[in-house]
PDB file of C-alpha atoms in Angstrom:
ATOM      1  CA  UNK A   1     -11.688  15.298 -17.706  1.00 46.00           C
ATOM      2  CA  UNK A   2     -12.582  12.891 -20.594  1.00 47.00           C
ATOM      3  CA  UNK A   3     -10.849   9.614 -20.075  1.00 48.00           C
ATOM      4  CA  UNK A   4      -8.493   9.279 -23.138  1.00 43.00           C
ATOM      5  CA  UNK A   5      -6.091  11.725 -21.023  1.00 48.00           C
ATOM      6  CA  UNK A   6      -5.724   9.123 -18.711  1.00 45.00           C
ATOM      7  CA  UNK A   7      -2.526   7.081 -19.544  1.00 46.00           C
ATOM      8  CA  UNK A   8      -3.774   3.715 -17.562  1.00 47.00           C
ATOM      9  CA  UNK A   9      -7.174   2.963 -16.090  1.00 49.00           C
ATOM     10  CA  UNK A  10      -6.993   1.376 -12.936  1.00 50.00           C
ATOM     11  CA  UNK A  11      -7.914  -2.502 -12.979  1.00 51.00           C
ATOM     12  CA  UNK A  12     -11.219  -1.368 -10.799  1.00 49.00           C
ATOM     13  CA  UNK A  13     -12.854  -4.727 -10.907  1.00 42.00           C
ATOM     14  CA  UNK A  14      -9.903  -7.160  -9.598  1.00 51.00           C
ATOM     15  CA  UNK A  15      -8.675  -4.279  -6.915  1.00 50.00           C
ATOM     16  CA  UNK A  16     -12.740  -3.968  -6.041  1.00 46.00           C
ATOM     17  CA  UNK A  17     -12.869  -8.079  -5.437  1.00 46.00           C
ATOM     18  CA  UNK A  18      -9.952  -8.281  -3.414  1.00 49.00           C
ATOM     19  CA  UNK A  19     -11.177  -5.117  -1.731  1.00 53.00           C
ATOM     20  CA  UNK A  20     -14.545  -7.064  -0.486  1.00 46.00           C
ATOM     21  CA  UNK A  21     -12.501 -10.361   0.017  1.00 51.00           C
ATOM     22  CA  UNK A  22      -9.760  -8.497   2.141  1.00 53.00           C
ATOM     23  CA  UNK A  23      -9.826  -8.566   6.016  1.00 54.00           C
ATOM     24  CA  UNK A  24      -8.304  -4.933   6.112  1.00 62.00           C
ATOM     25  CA  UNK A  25      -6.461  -6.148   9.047  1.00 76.00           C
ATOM     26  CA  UNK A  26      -3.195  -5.041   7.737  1.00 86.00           C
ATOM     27  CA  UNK A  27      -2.089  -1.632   5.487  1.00 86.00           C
ATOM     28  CA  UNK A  28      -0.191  -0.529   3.561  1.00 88.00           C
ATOM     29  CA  UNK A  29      -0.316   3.088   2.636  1.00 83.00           C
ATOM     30  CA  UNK A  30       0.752   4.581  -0.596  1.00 81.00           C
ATOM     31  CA  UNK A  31       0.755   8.090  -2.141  1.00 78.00           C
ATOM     32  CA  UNK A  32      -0.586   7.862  -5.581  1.00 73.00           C
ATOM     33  CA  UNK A  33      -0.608   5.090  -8.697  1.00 75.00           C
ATOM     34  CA  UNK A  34       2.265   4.725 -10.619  1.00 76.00           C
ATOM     35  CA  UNK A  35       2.359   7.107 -13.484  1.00 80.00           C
ATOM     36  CA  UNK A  36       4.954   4.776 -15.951  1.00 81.00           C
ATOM     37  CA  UNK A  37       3.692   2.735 -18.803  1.00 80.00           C
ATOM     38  CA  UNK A  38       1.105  -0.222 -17.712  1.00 81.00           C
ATOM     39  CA  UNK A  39       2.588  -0.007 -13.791  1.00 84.00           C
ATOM     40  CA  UNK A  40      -0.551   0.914 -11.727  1.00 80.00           C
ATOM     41  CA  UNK A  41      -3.076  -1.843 -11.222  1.00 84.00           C
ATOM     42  CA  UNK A  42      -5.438  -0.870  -8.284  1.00 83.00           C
ATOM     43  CA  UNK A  43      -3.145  -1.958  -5.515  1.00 88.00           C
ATOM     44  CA  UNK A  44      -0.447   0.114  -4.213  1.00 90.00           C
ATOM     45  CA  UNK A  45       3.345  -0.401  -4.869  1.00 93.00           C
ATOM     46  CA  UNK A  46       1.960  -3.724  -7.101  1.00 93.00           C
ATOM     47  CA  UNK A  47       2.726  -3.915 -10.656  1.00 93.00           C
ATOM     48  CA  UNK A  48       1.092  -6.667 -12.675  1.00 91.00           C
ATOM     49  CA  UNK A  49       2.749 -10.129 -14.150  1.00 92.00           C
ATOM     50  CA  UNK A  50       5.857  -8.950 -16.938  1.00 93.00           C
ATOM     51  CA  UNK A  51       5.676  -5.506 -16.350  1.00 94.00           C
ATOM     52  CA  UNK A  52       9.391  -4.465 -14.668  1.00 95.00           C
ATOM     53  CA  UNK A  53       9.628  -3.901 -10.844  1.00 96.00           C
ATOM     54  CA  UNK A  54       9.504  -0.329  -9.943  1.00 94.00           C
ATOM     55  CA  UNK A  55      12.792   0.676  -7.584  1.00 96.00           C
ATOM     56  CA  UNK A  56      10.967   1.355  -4.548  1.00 96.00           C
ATOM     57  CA  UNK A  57       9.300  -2.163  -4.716  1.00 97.00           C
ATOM     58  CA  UNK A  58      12.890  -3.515  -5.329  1.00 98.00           C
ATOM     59  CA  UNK A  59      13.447  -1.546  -2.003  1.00 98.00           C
ATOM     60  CA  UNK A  60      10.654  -3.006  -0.922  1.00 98.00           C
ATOM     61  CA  UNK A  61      11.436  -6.592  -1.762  1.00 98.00           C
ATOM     62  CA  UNK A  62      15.187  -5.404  -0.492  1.00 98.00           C
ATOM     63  CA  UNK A  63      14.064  -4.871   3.230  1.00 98.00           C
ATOM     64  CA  UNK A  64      11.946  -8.329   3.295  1.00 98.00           C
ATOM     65  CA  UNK A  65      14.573 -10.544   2.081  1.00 98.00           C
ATOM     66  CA  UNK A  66      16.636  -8.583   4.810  1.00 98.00           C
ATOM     67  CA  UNK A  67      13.673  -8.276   7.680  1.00 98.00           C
ATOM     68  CA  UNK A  68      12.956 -11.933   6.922  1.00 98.00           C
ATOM     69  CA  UNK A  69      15.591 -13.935   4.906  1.00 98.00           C
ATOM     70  CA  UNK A  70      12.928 -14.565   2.177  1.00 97.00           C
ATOM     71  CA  UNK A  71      13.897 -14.010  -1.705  1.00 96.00           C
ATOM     72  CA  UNK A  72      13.088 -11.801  -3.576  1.00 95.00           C
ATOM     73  CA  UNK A  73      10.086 -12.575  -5.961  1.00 96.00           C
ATOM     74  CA  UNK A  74      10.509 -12.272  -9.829  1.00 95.00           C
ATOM     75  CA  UNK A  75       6.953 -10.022  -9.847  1.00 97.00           C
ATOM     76  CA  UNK A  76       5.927  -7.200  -8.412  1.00 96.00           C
ATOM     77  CA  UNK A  77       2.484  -8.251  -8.585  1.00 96.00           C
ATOM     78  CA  UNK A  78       1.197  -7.710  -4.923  1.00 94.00           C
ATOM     79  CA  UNK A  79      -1.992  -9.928  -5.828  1.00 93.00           C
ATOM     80  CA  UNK A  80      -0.736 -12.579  -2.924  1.00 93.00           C
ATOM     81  CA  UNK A  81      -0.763  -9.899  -0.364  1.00 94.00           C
ATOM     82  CA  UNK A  82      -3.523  -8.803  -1.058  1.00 91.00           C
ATOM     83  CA  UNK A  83      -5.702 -11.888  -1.179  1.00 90.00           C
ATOM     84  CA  UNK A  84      -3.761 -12.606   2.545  1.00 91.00           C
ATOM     85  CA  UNK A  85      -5.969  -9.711   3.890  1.00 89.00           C
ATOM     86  CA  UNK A  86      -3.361  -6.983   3.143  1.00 92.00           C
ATOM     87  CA  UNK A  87      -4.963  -3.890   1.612  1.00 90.00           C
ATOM     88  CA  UNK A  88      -2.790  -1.765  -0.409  1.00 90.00           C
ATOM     89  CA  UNK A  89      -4.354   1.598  -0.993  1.00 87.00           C
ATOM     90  CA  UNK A  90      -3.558   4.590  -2.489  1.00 86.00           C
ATOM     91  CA  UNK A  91      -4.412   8.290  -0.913  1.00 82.00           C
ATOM     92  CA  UNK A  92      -5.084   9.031  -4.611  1.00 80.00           C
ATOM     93  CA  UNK A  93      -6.444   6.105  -6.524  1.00 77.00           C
ATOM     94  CA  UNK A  94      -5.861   8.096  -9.783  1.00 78.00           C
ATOM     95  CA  UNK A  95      -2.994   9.558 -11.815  1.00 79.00           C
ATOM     96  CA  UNK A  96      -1.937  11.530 -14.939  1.00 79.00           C
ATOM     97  CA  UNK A  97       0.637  10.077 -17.227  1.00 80.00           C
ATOM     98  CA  UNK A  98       4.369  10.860 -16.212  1.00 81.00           C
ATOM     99  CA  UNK A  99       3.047  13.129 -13.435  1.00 78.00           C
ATOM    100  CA  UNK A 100       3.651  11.899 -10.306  1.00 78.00           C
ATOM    101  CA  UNK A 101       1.261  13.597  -7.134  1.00 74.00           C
ATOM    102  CA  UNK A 102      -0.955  15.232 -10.344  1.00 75.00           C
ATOM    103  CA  UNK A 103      -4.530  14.427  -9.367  1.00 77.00           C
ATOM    104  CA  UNK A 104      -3.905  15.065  -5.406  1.00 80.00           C
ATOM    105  CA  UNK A 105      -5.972  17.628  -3.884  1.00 79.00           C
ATOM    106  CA  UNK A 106      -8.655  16.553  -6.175  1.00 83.00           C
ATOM    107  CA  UNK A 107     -11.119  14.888  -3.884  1.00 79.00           C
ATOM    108  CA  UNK A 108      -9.517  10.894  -3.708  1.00 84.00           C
ATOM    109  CA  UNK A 109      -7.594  11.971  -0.247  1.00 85.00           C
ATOM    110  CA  UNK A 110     -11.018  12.587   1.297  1.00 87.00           C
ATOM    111  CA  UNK A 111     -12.852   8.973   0.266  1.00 87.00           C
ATOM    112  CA  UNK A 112      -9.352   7.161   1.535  1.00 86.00           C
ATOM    113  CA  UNK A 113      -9.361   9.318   4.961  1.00 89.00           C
ATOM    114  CA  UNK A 114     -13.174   8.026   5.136  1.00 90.00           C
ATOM    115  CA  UNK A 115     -12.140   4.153   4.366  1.00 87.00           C
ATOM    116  CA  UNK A 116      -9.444   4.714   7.057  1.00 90.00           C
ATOM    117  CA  UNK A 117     -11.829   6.259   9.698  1.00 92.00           C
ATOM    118  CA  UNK A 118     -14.707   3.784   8.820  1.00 90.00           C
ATOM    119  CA  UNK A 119     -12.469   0.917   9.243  1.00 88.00           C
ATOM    120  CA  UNK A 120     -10.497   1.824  12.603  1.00 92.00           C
ATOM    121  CA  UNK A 121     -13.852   2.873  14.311  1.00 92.00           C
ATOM    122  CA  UNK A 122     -15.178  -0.811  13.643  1.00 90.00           C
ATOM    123  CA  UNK A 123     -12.111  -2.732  13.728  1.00 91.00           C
ATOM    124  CA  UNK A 124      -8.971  -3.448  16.107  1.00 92.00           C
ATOM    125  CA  UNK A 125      -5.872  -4.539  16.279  1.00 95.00           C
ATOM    126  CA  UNK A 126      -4.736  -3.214  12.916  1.00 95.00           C
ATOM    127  CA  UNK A 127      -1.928  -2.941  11.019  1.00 96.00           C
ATOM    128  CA  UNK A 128      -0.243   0.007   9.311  1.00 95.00           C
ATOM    129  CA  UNK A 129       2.091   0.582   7.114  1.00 96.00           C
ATOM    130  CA  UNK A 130       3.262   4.243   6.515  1.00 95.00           C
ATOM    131  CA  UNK A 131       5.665   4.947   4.720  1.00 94.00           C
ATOM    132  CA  UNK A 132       6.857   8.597   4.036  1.00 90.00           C
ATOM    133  CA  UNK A 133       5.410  12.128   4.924  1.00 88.00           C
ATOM    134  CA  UNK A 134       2.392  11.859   2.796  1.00 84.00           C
ATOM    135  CA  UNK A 135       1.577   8.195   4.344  1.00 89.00           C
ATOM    136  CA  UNK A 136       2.447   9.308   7.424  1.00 92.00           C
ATOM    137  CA  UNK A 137      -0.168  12.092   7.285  1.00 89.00           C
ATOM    138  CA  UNK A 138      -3.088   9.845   6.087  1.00 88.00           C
ATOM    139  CA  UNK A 139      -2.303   8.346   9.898  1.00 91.00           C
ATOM    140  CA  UNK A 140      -3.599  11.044  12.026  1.00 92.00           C
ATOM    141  CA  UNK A 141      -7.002   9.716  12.259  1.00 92.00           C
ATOM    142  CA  UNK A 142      -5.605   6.006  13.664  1.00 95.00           C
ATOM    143  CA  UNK A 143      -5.803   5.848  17.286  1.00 96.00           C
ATOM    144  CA  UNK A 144      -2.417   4.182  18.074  1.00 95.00           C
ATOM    145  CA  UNK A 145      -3.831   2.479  21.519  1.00 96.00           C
ATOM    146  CA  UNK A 146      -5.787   0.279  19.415  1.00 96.00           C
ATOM    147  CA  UNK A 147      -3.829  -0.396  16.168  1.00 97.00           C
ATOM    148  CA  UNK A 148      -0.139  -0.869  15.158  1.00 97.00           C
ATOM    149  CA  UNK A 149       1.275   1.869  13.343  1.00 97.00           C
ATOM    150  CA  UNK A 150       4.549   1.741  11.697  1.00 97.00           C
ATOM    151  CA  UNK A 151       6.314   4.664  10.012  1.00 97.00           C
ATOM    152  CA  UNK A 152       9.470   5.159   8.336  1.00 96.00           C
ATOM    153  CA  UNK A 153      10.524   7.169   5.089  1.00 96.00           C
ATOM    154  CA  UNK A 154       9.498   6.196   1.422  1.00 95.00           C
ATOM    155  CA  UNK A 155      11.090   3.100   0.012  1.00 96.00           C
ATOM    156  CA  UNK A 156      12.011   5.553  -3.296  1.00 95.00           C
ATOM    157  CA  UNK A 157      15.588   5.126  -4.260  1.00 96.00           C
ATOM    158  CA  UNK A 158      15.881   8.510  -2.868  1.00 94.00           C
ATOM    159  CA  UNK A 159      15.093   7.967   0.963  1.00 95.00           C
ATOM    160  CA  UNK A 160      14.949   4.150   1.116  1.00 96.00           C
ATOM    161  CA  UNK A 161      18.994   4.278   2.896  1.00 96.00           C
ATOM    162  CA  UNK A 162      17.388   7.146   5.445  1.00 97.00           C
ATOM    163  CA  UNK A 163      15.777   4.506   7.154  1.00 97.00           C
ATOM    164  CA  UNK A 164      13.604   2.454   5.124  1.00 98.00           C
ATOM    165  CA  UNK A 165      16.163  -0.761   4.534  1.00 98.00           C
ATOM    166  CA  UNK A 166      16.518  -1.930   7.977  1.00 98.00           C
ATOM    167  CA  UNK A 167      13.212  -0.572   9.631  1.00 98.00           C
ATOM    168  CA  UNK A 168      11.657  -4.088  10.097  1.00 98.00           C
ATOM    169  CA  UNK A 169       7.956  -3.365   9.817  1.00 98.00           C
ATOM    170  CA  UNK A 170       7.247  -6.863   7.852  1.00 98.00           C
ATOM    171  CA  UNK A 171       8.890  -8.997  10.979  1.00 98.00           C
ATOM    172  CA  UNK A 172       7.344  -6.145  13.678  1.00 98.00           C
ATOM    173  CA  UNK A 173       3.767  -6.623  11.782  1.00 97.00           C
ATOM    174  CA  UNK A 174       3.764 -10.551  11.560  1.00 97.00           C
ATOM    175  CA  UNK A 175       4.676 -10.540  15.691  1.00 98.00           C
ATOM    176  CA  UNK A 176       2.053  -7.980  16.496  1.00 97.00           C
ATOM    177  CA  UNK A 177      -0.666 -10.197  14.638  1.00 96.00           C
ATOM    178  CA  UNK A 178       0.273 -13.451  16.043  1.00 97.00           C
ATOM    179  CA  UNK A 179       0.305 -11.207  19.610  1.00 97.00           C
ATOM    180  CA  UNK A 180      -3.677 -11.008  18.122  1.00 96.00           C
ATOM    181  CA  UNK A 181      -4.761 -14.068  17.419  1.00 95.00           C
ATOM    182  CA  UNK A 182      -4.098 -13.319  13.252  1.00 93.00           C
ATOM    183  CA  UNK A 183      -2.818 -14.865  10.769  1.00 93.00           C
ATOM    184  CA  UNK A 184       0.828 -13.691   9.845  1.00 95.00           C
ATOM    185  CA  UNK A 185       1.344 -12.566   6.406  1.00 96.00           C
ATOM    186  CA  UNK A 186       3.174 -14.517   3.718  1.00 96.00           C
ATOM    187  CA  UNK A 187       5.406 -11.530   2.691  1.00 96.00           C
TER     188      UNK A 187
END
């Protein structure tokens, strides 16, 4: 597909850097970029500096001032998590304008299952995040005897009162990697 169909590139060169500087000790699983004007950056849920926080990161933000009693930022930018060892992928790391889901199926679902099976063969005692059915599927290759796995529905305006707001994965993540010997994340 030529590339002037695409509505955003990804910012491939800051989400590679934090990639290779990232611990990957903690996860947090997304579907697919978003597909708005200038929202997707290369890190999932994470919008950059000015650009307006998406509702599910609102929900997002929502359930750690509630989890934790810390504010809400003013940016969605998900840079600090990220550069605390967090790595926010997408199953799809790619995305059409305005189309939501509309480049799954075409090959990205099978390079993120092999980062996820890579990493959890050479690495314990991780973290993950996943949240909603599509997440949730991504987590069938995690072998929950050696890594946290937390699951609850999508933080989407749509689900996020089904049990995402109240679920408590930011407090239940920080307690299982002190448990560990890691570092807790600055949500």
């Amino acid at each position: 597909m030529h590339p002037a169909r695409f509505f955003h590139r990804p910012h491939f060169y800051s989400t590679h850097l934090i990639f290779a500087r990232s611990t990957g000790l903690k996860w947090i699983i997304g579907q697919d970029p978003y597909h708005g004007p200038g929202q997707a950056h290369g890190l999932c849920f994470s919008v950059q500096e000015g650009v307006p926080i998406p509702p599910s990161l609102v929900n997002i933000f929502k359930e750690i001032e509630r989890d934790l009693s810390i504010t809400q930022p003013l940016s969605g930018d998900l840079t600090r998590w990220a550069q605390q060892g967090v790595l926010l992928l997408n199953a799809t790391l790619t995305v059409r304008a305005h189309q939501a889901g509309s480049h799954q199926g075409k090959g990205w679902e099978r390079f993120t299952d092999a980062v996820i099976r890579y990493l959890v063969q050479q690495k314990k005692n991780l973290v993950f995040m996943l949240w909603g059915s599509y997440a949730q599927q991504k987590g069938a290759v995690i072998p929950t005897d050696q890594h946290l796995v937390l699951k609850t529905v999508h933080p989407s305006p749509l689900s996020a009162y089904r049990g995402f707001i109240g679920c408590g994965h930011f407090s239940a993540a920080n307690t299982y990697l002190l448990q560990h010997n890691q570092s807790p994340v600055n949500w």
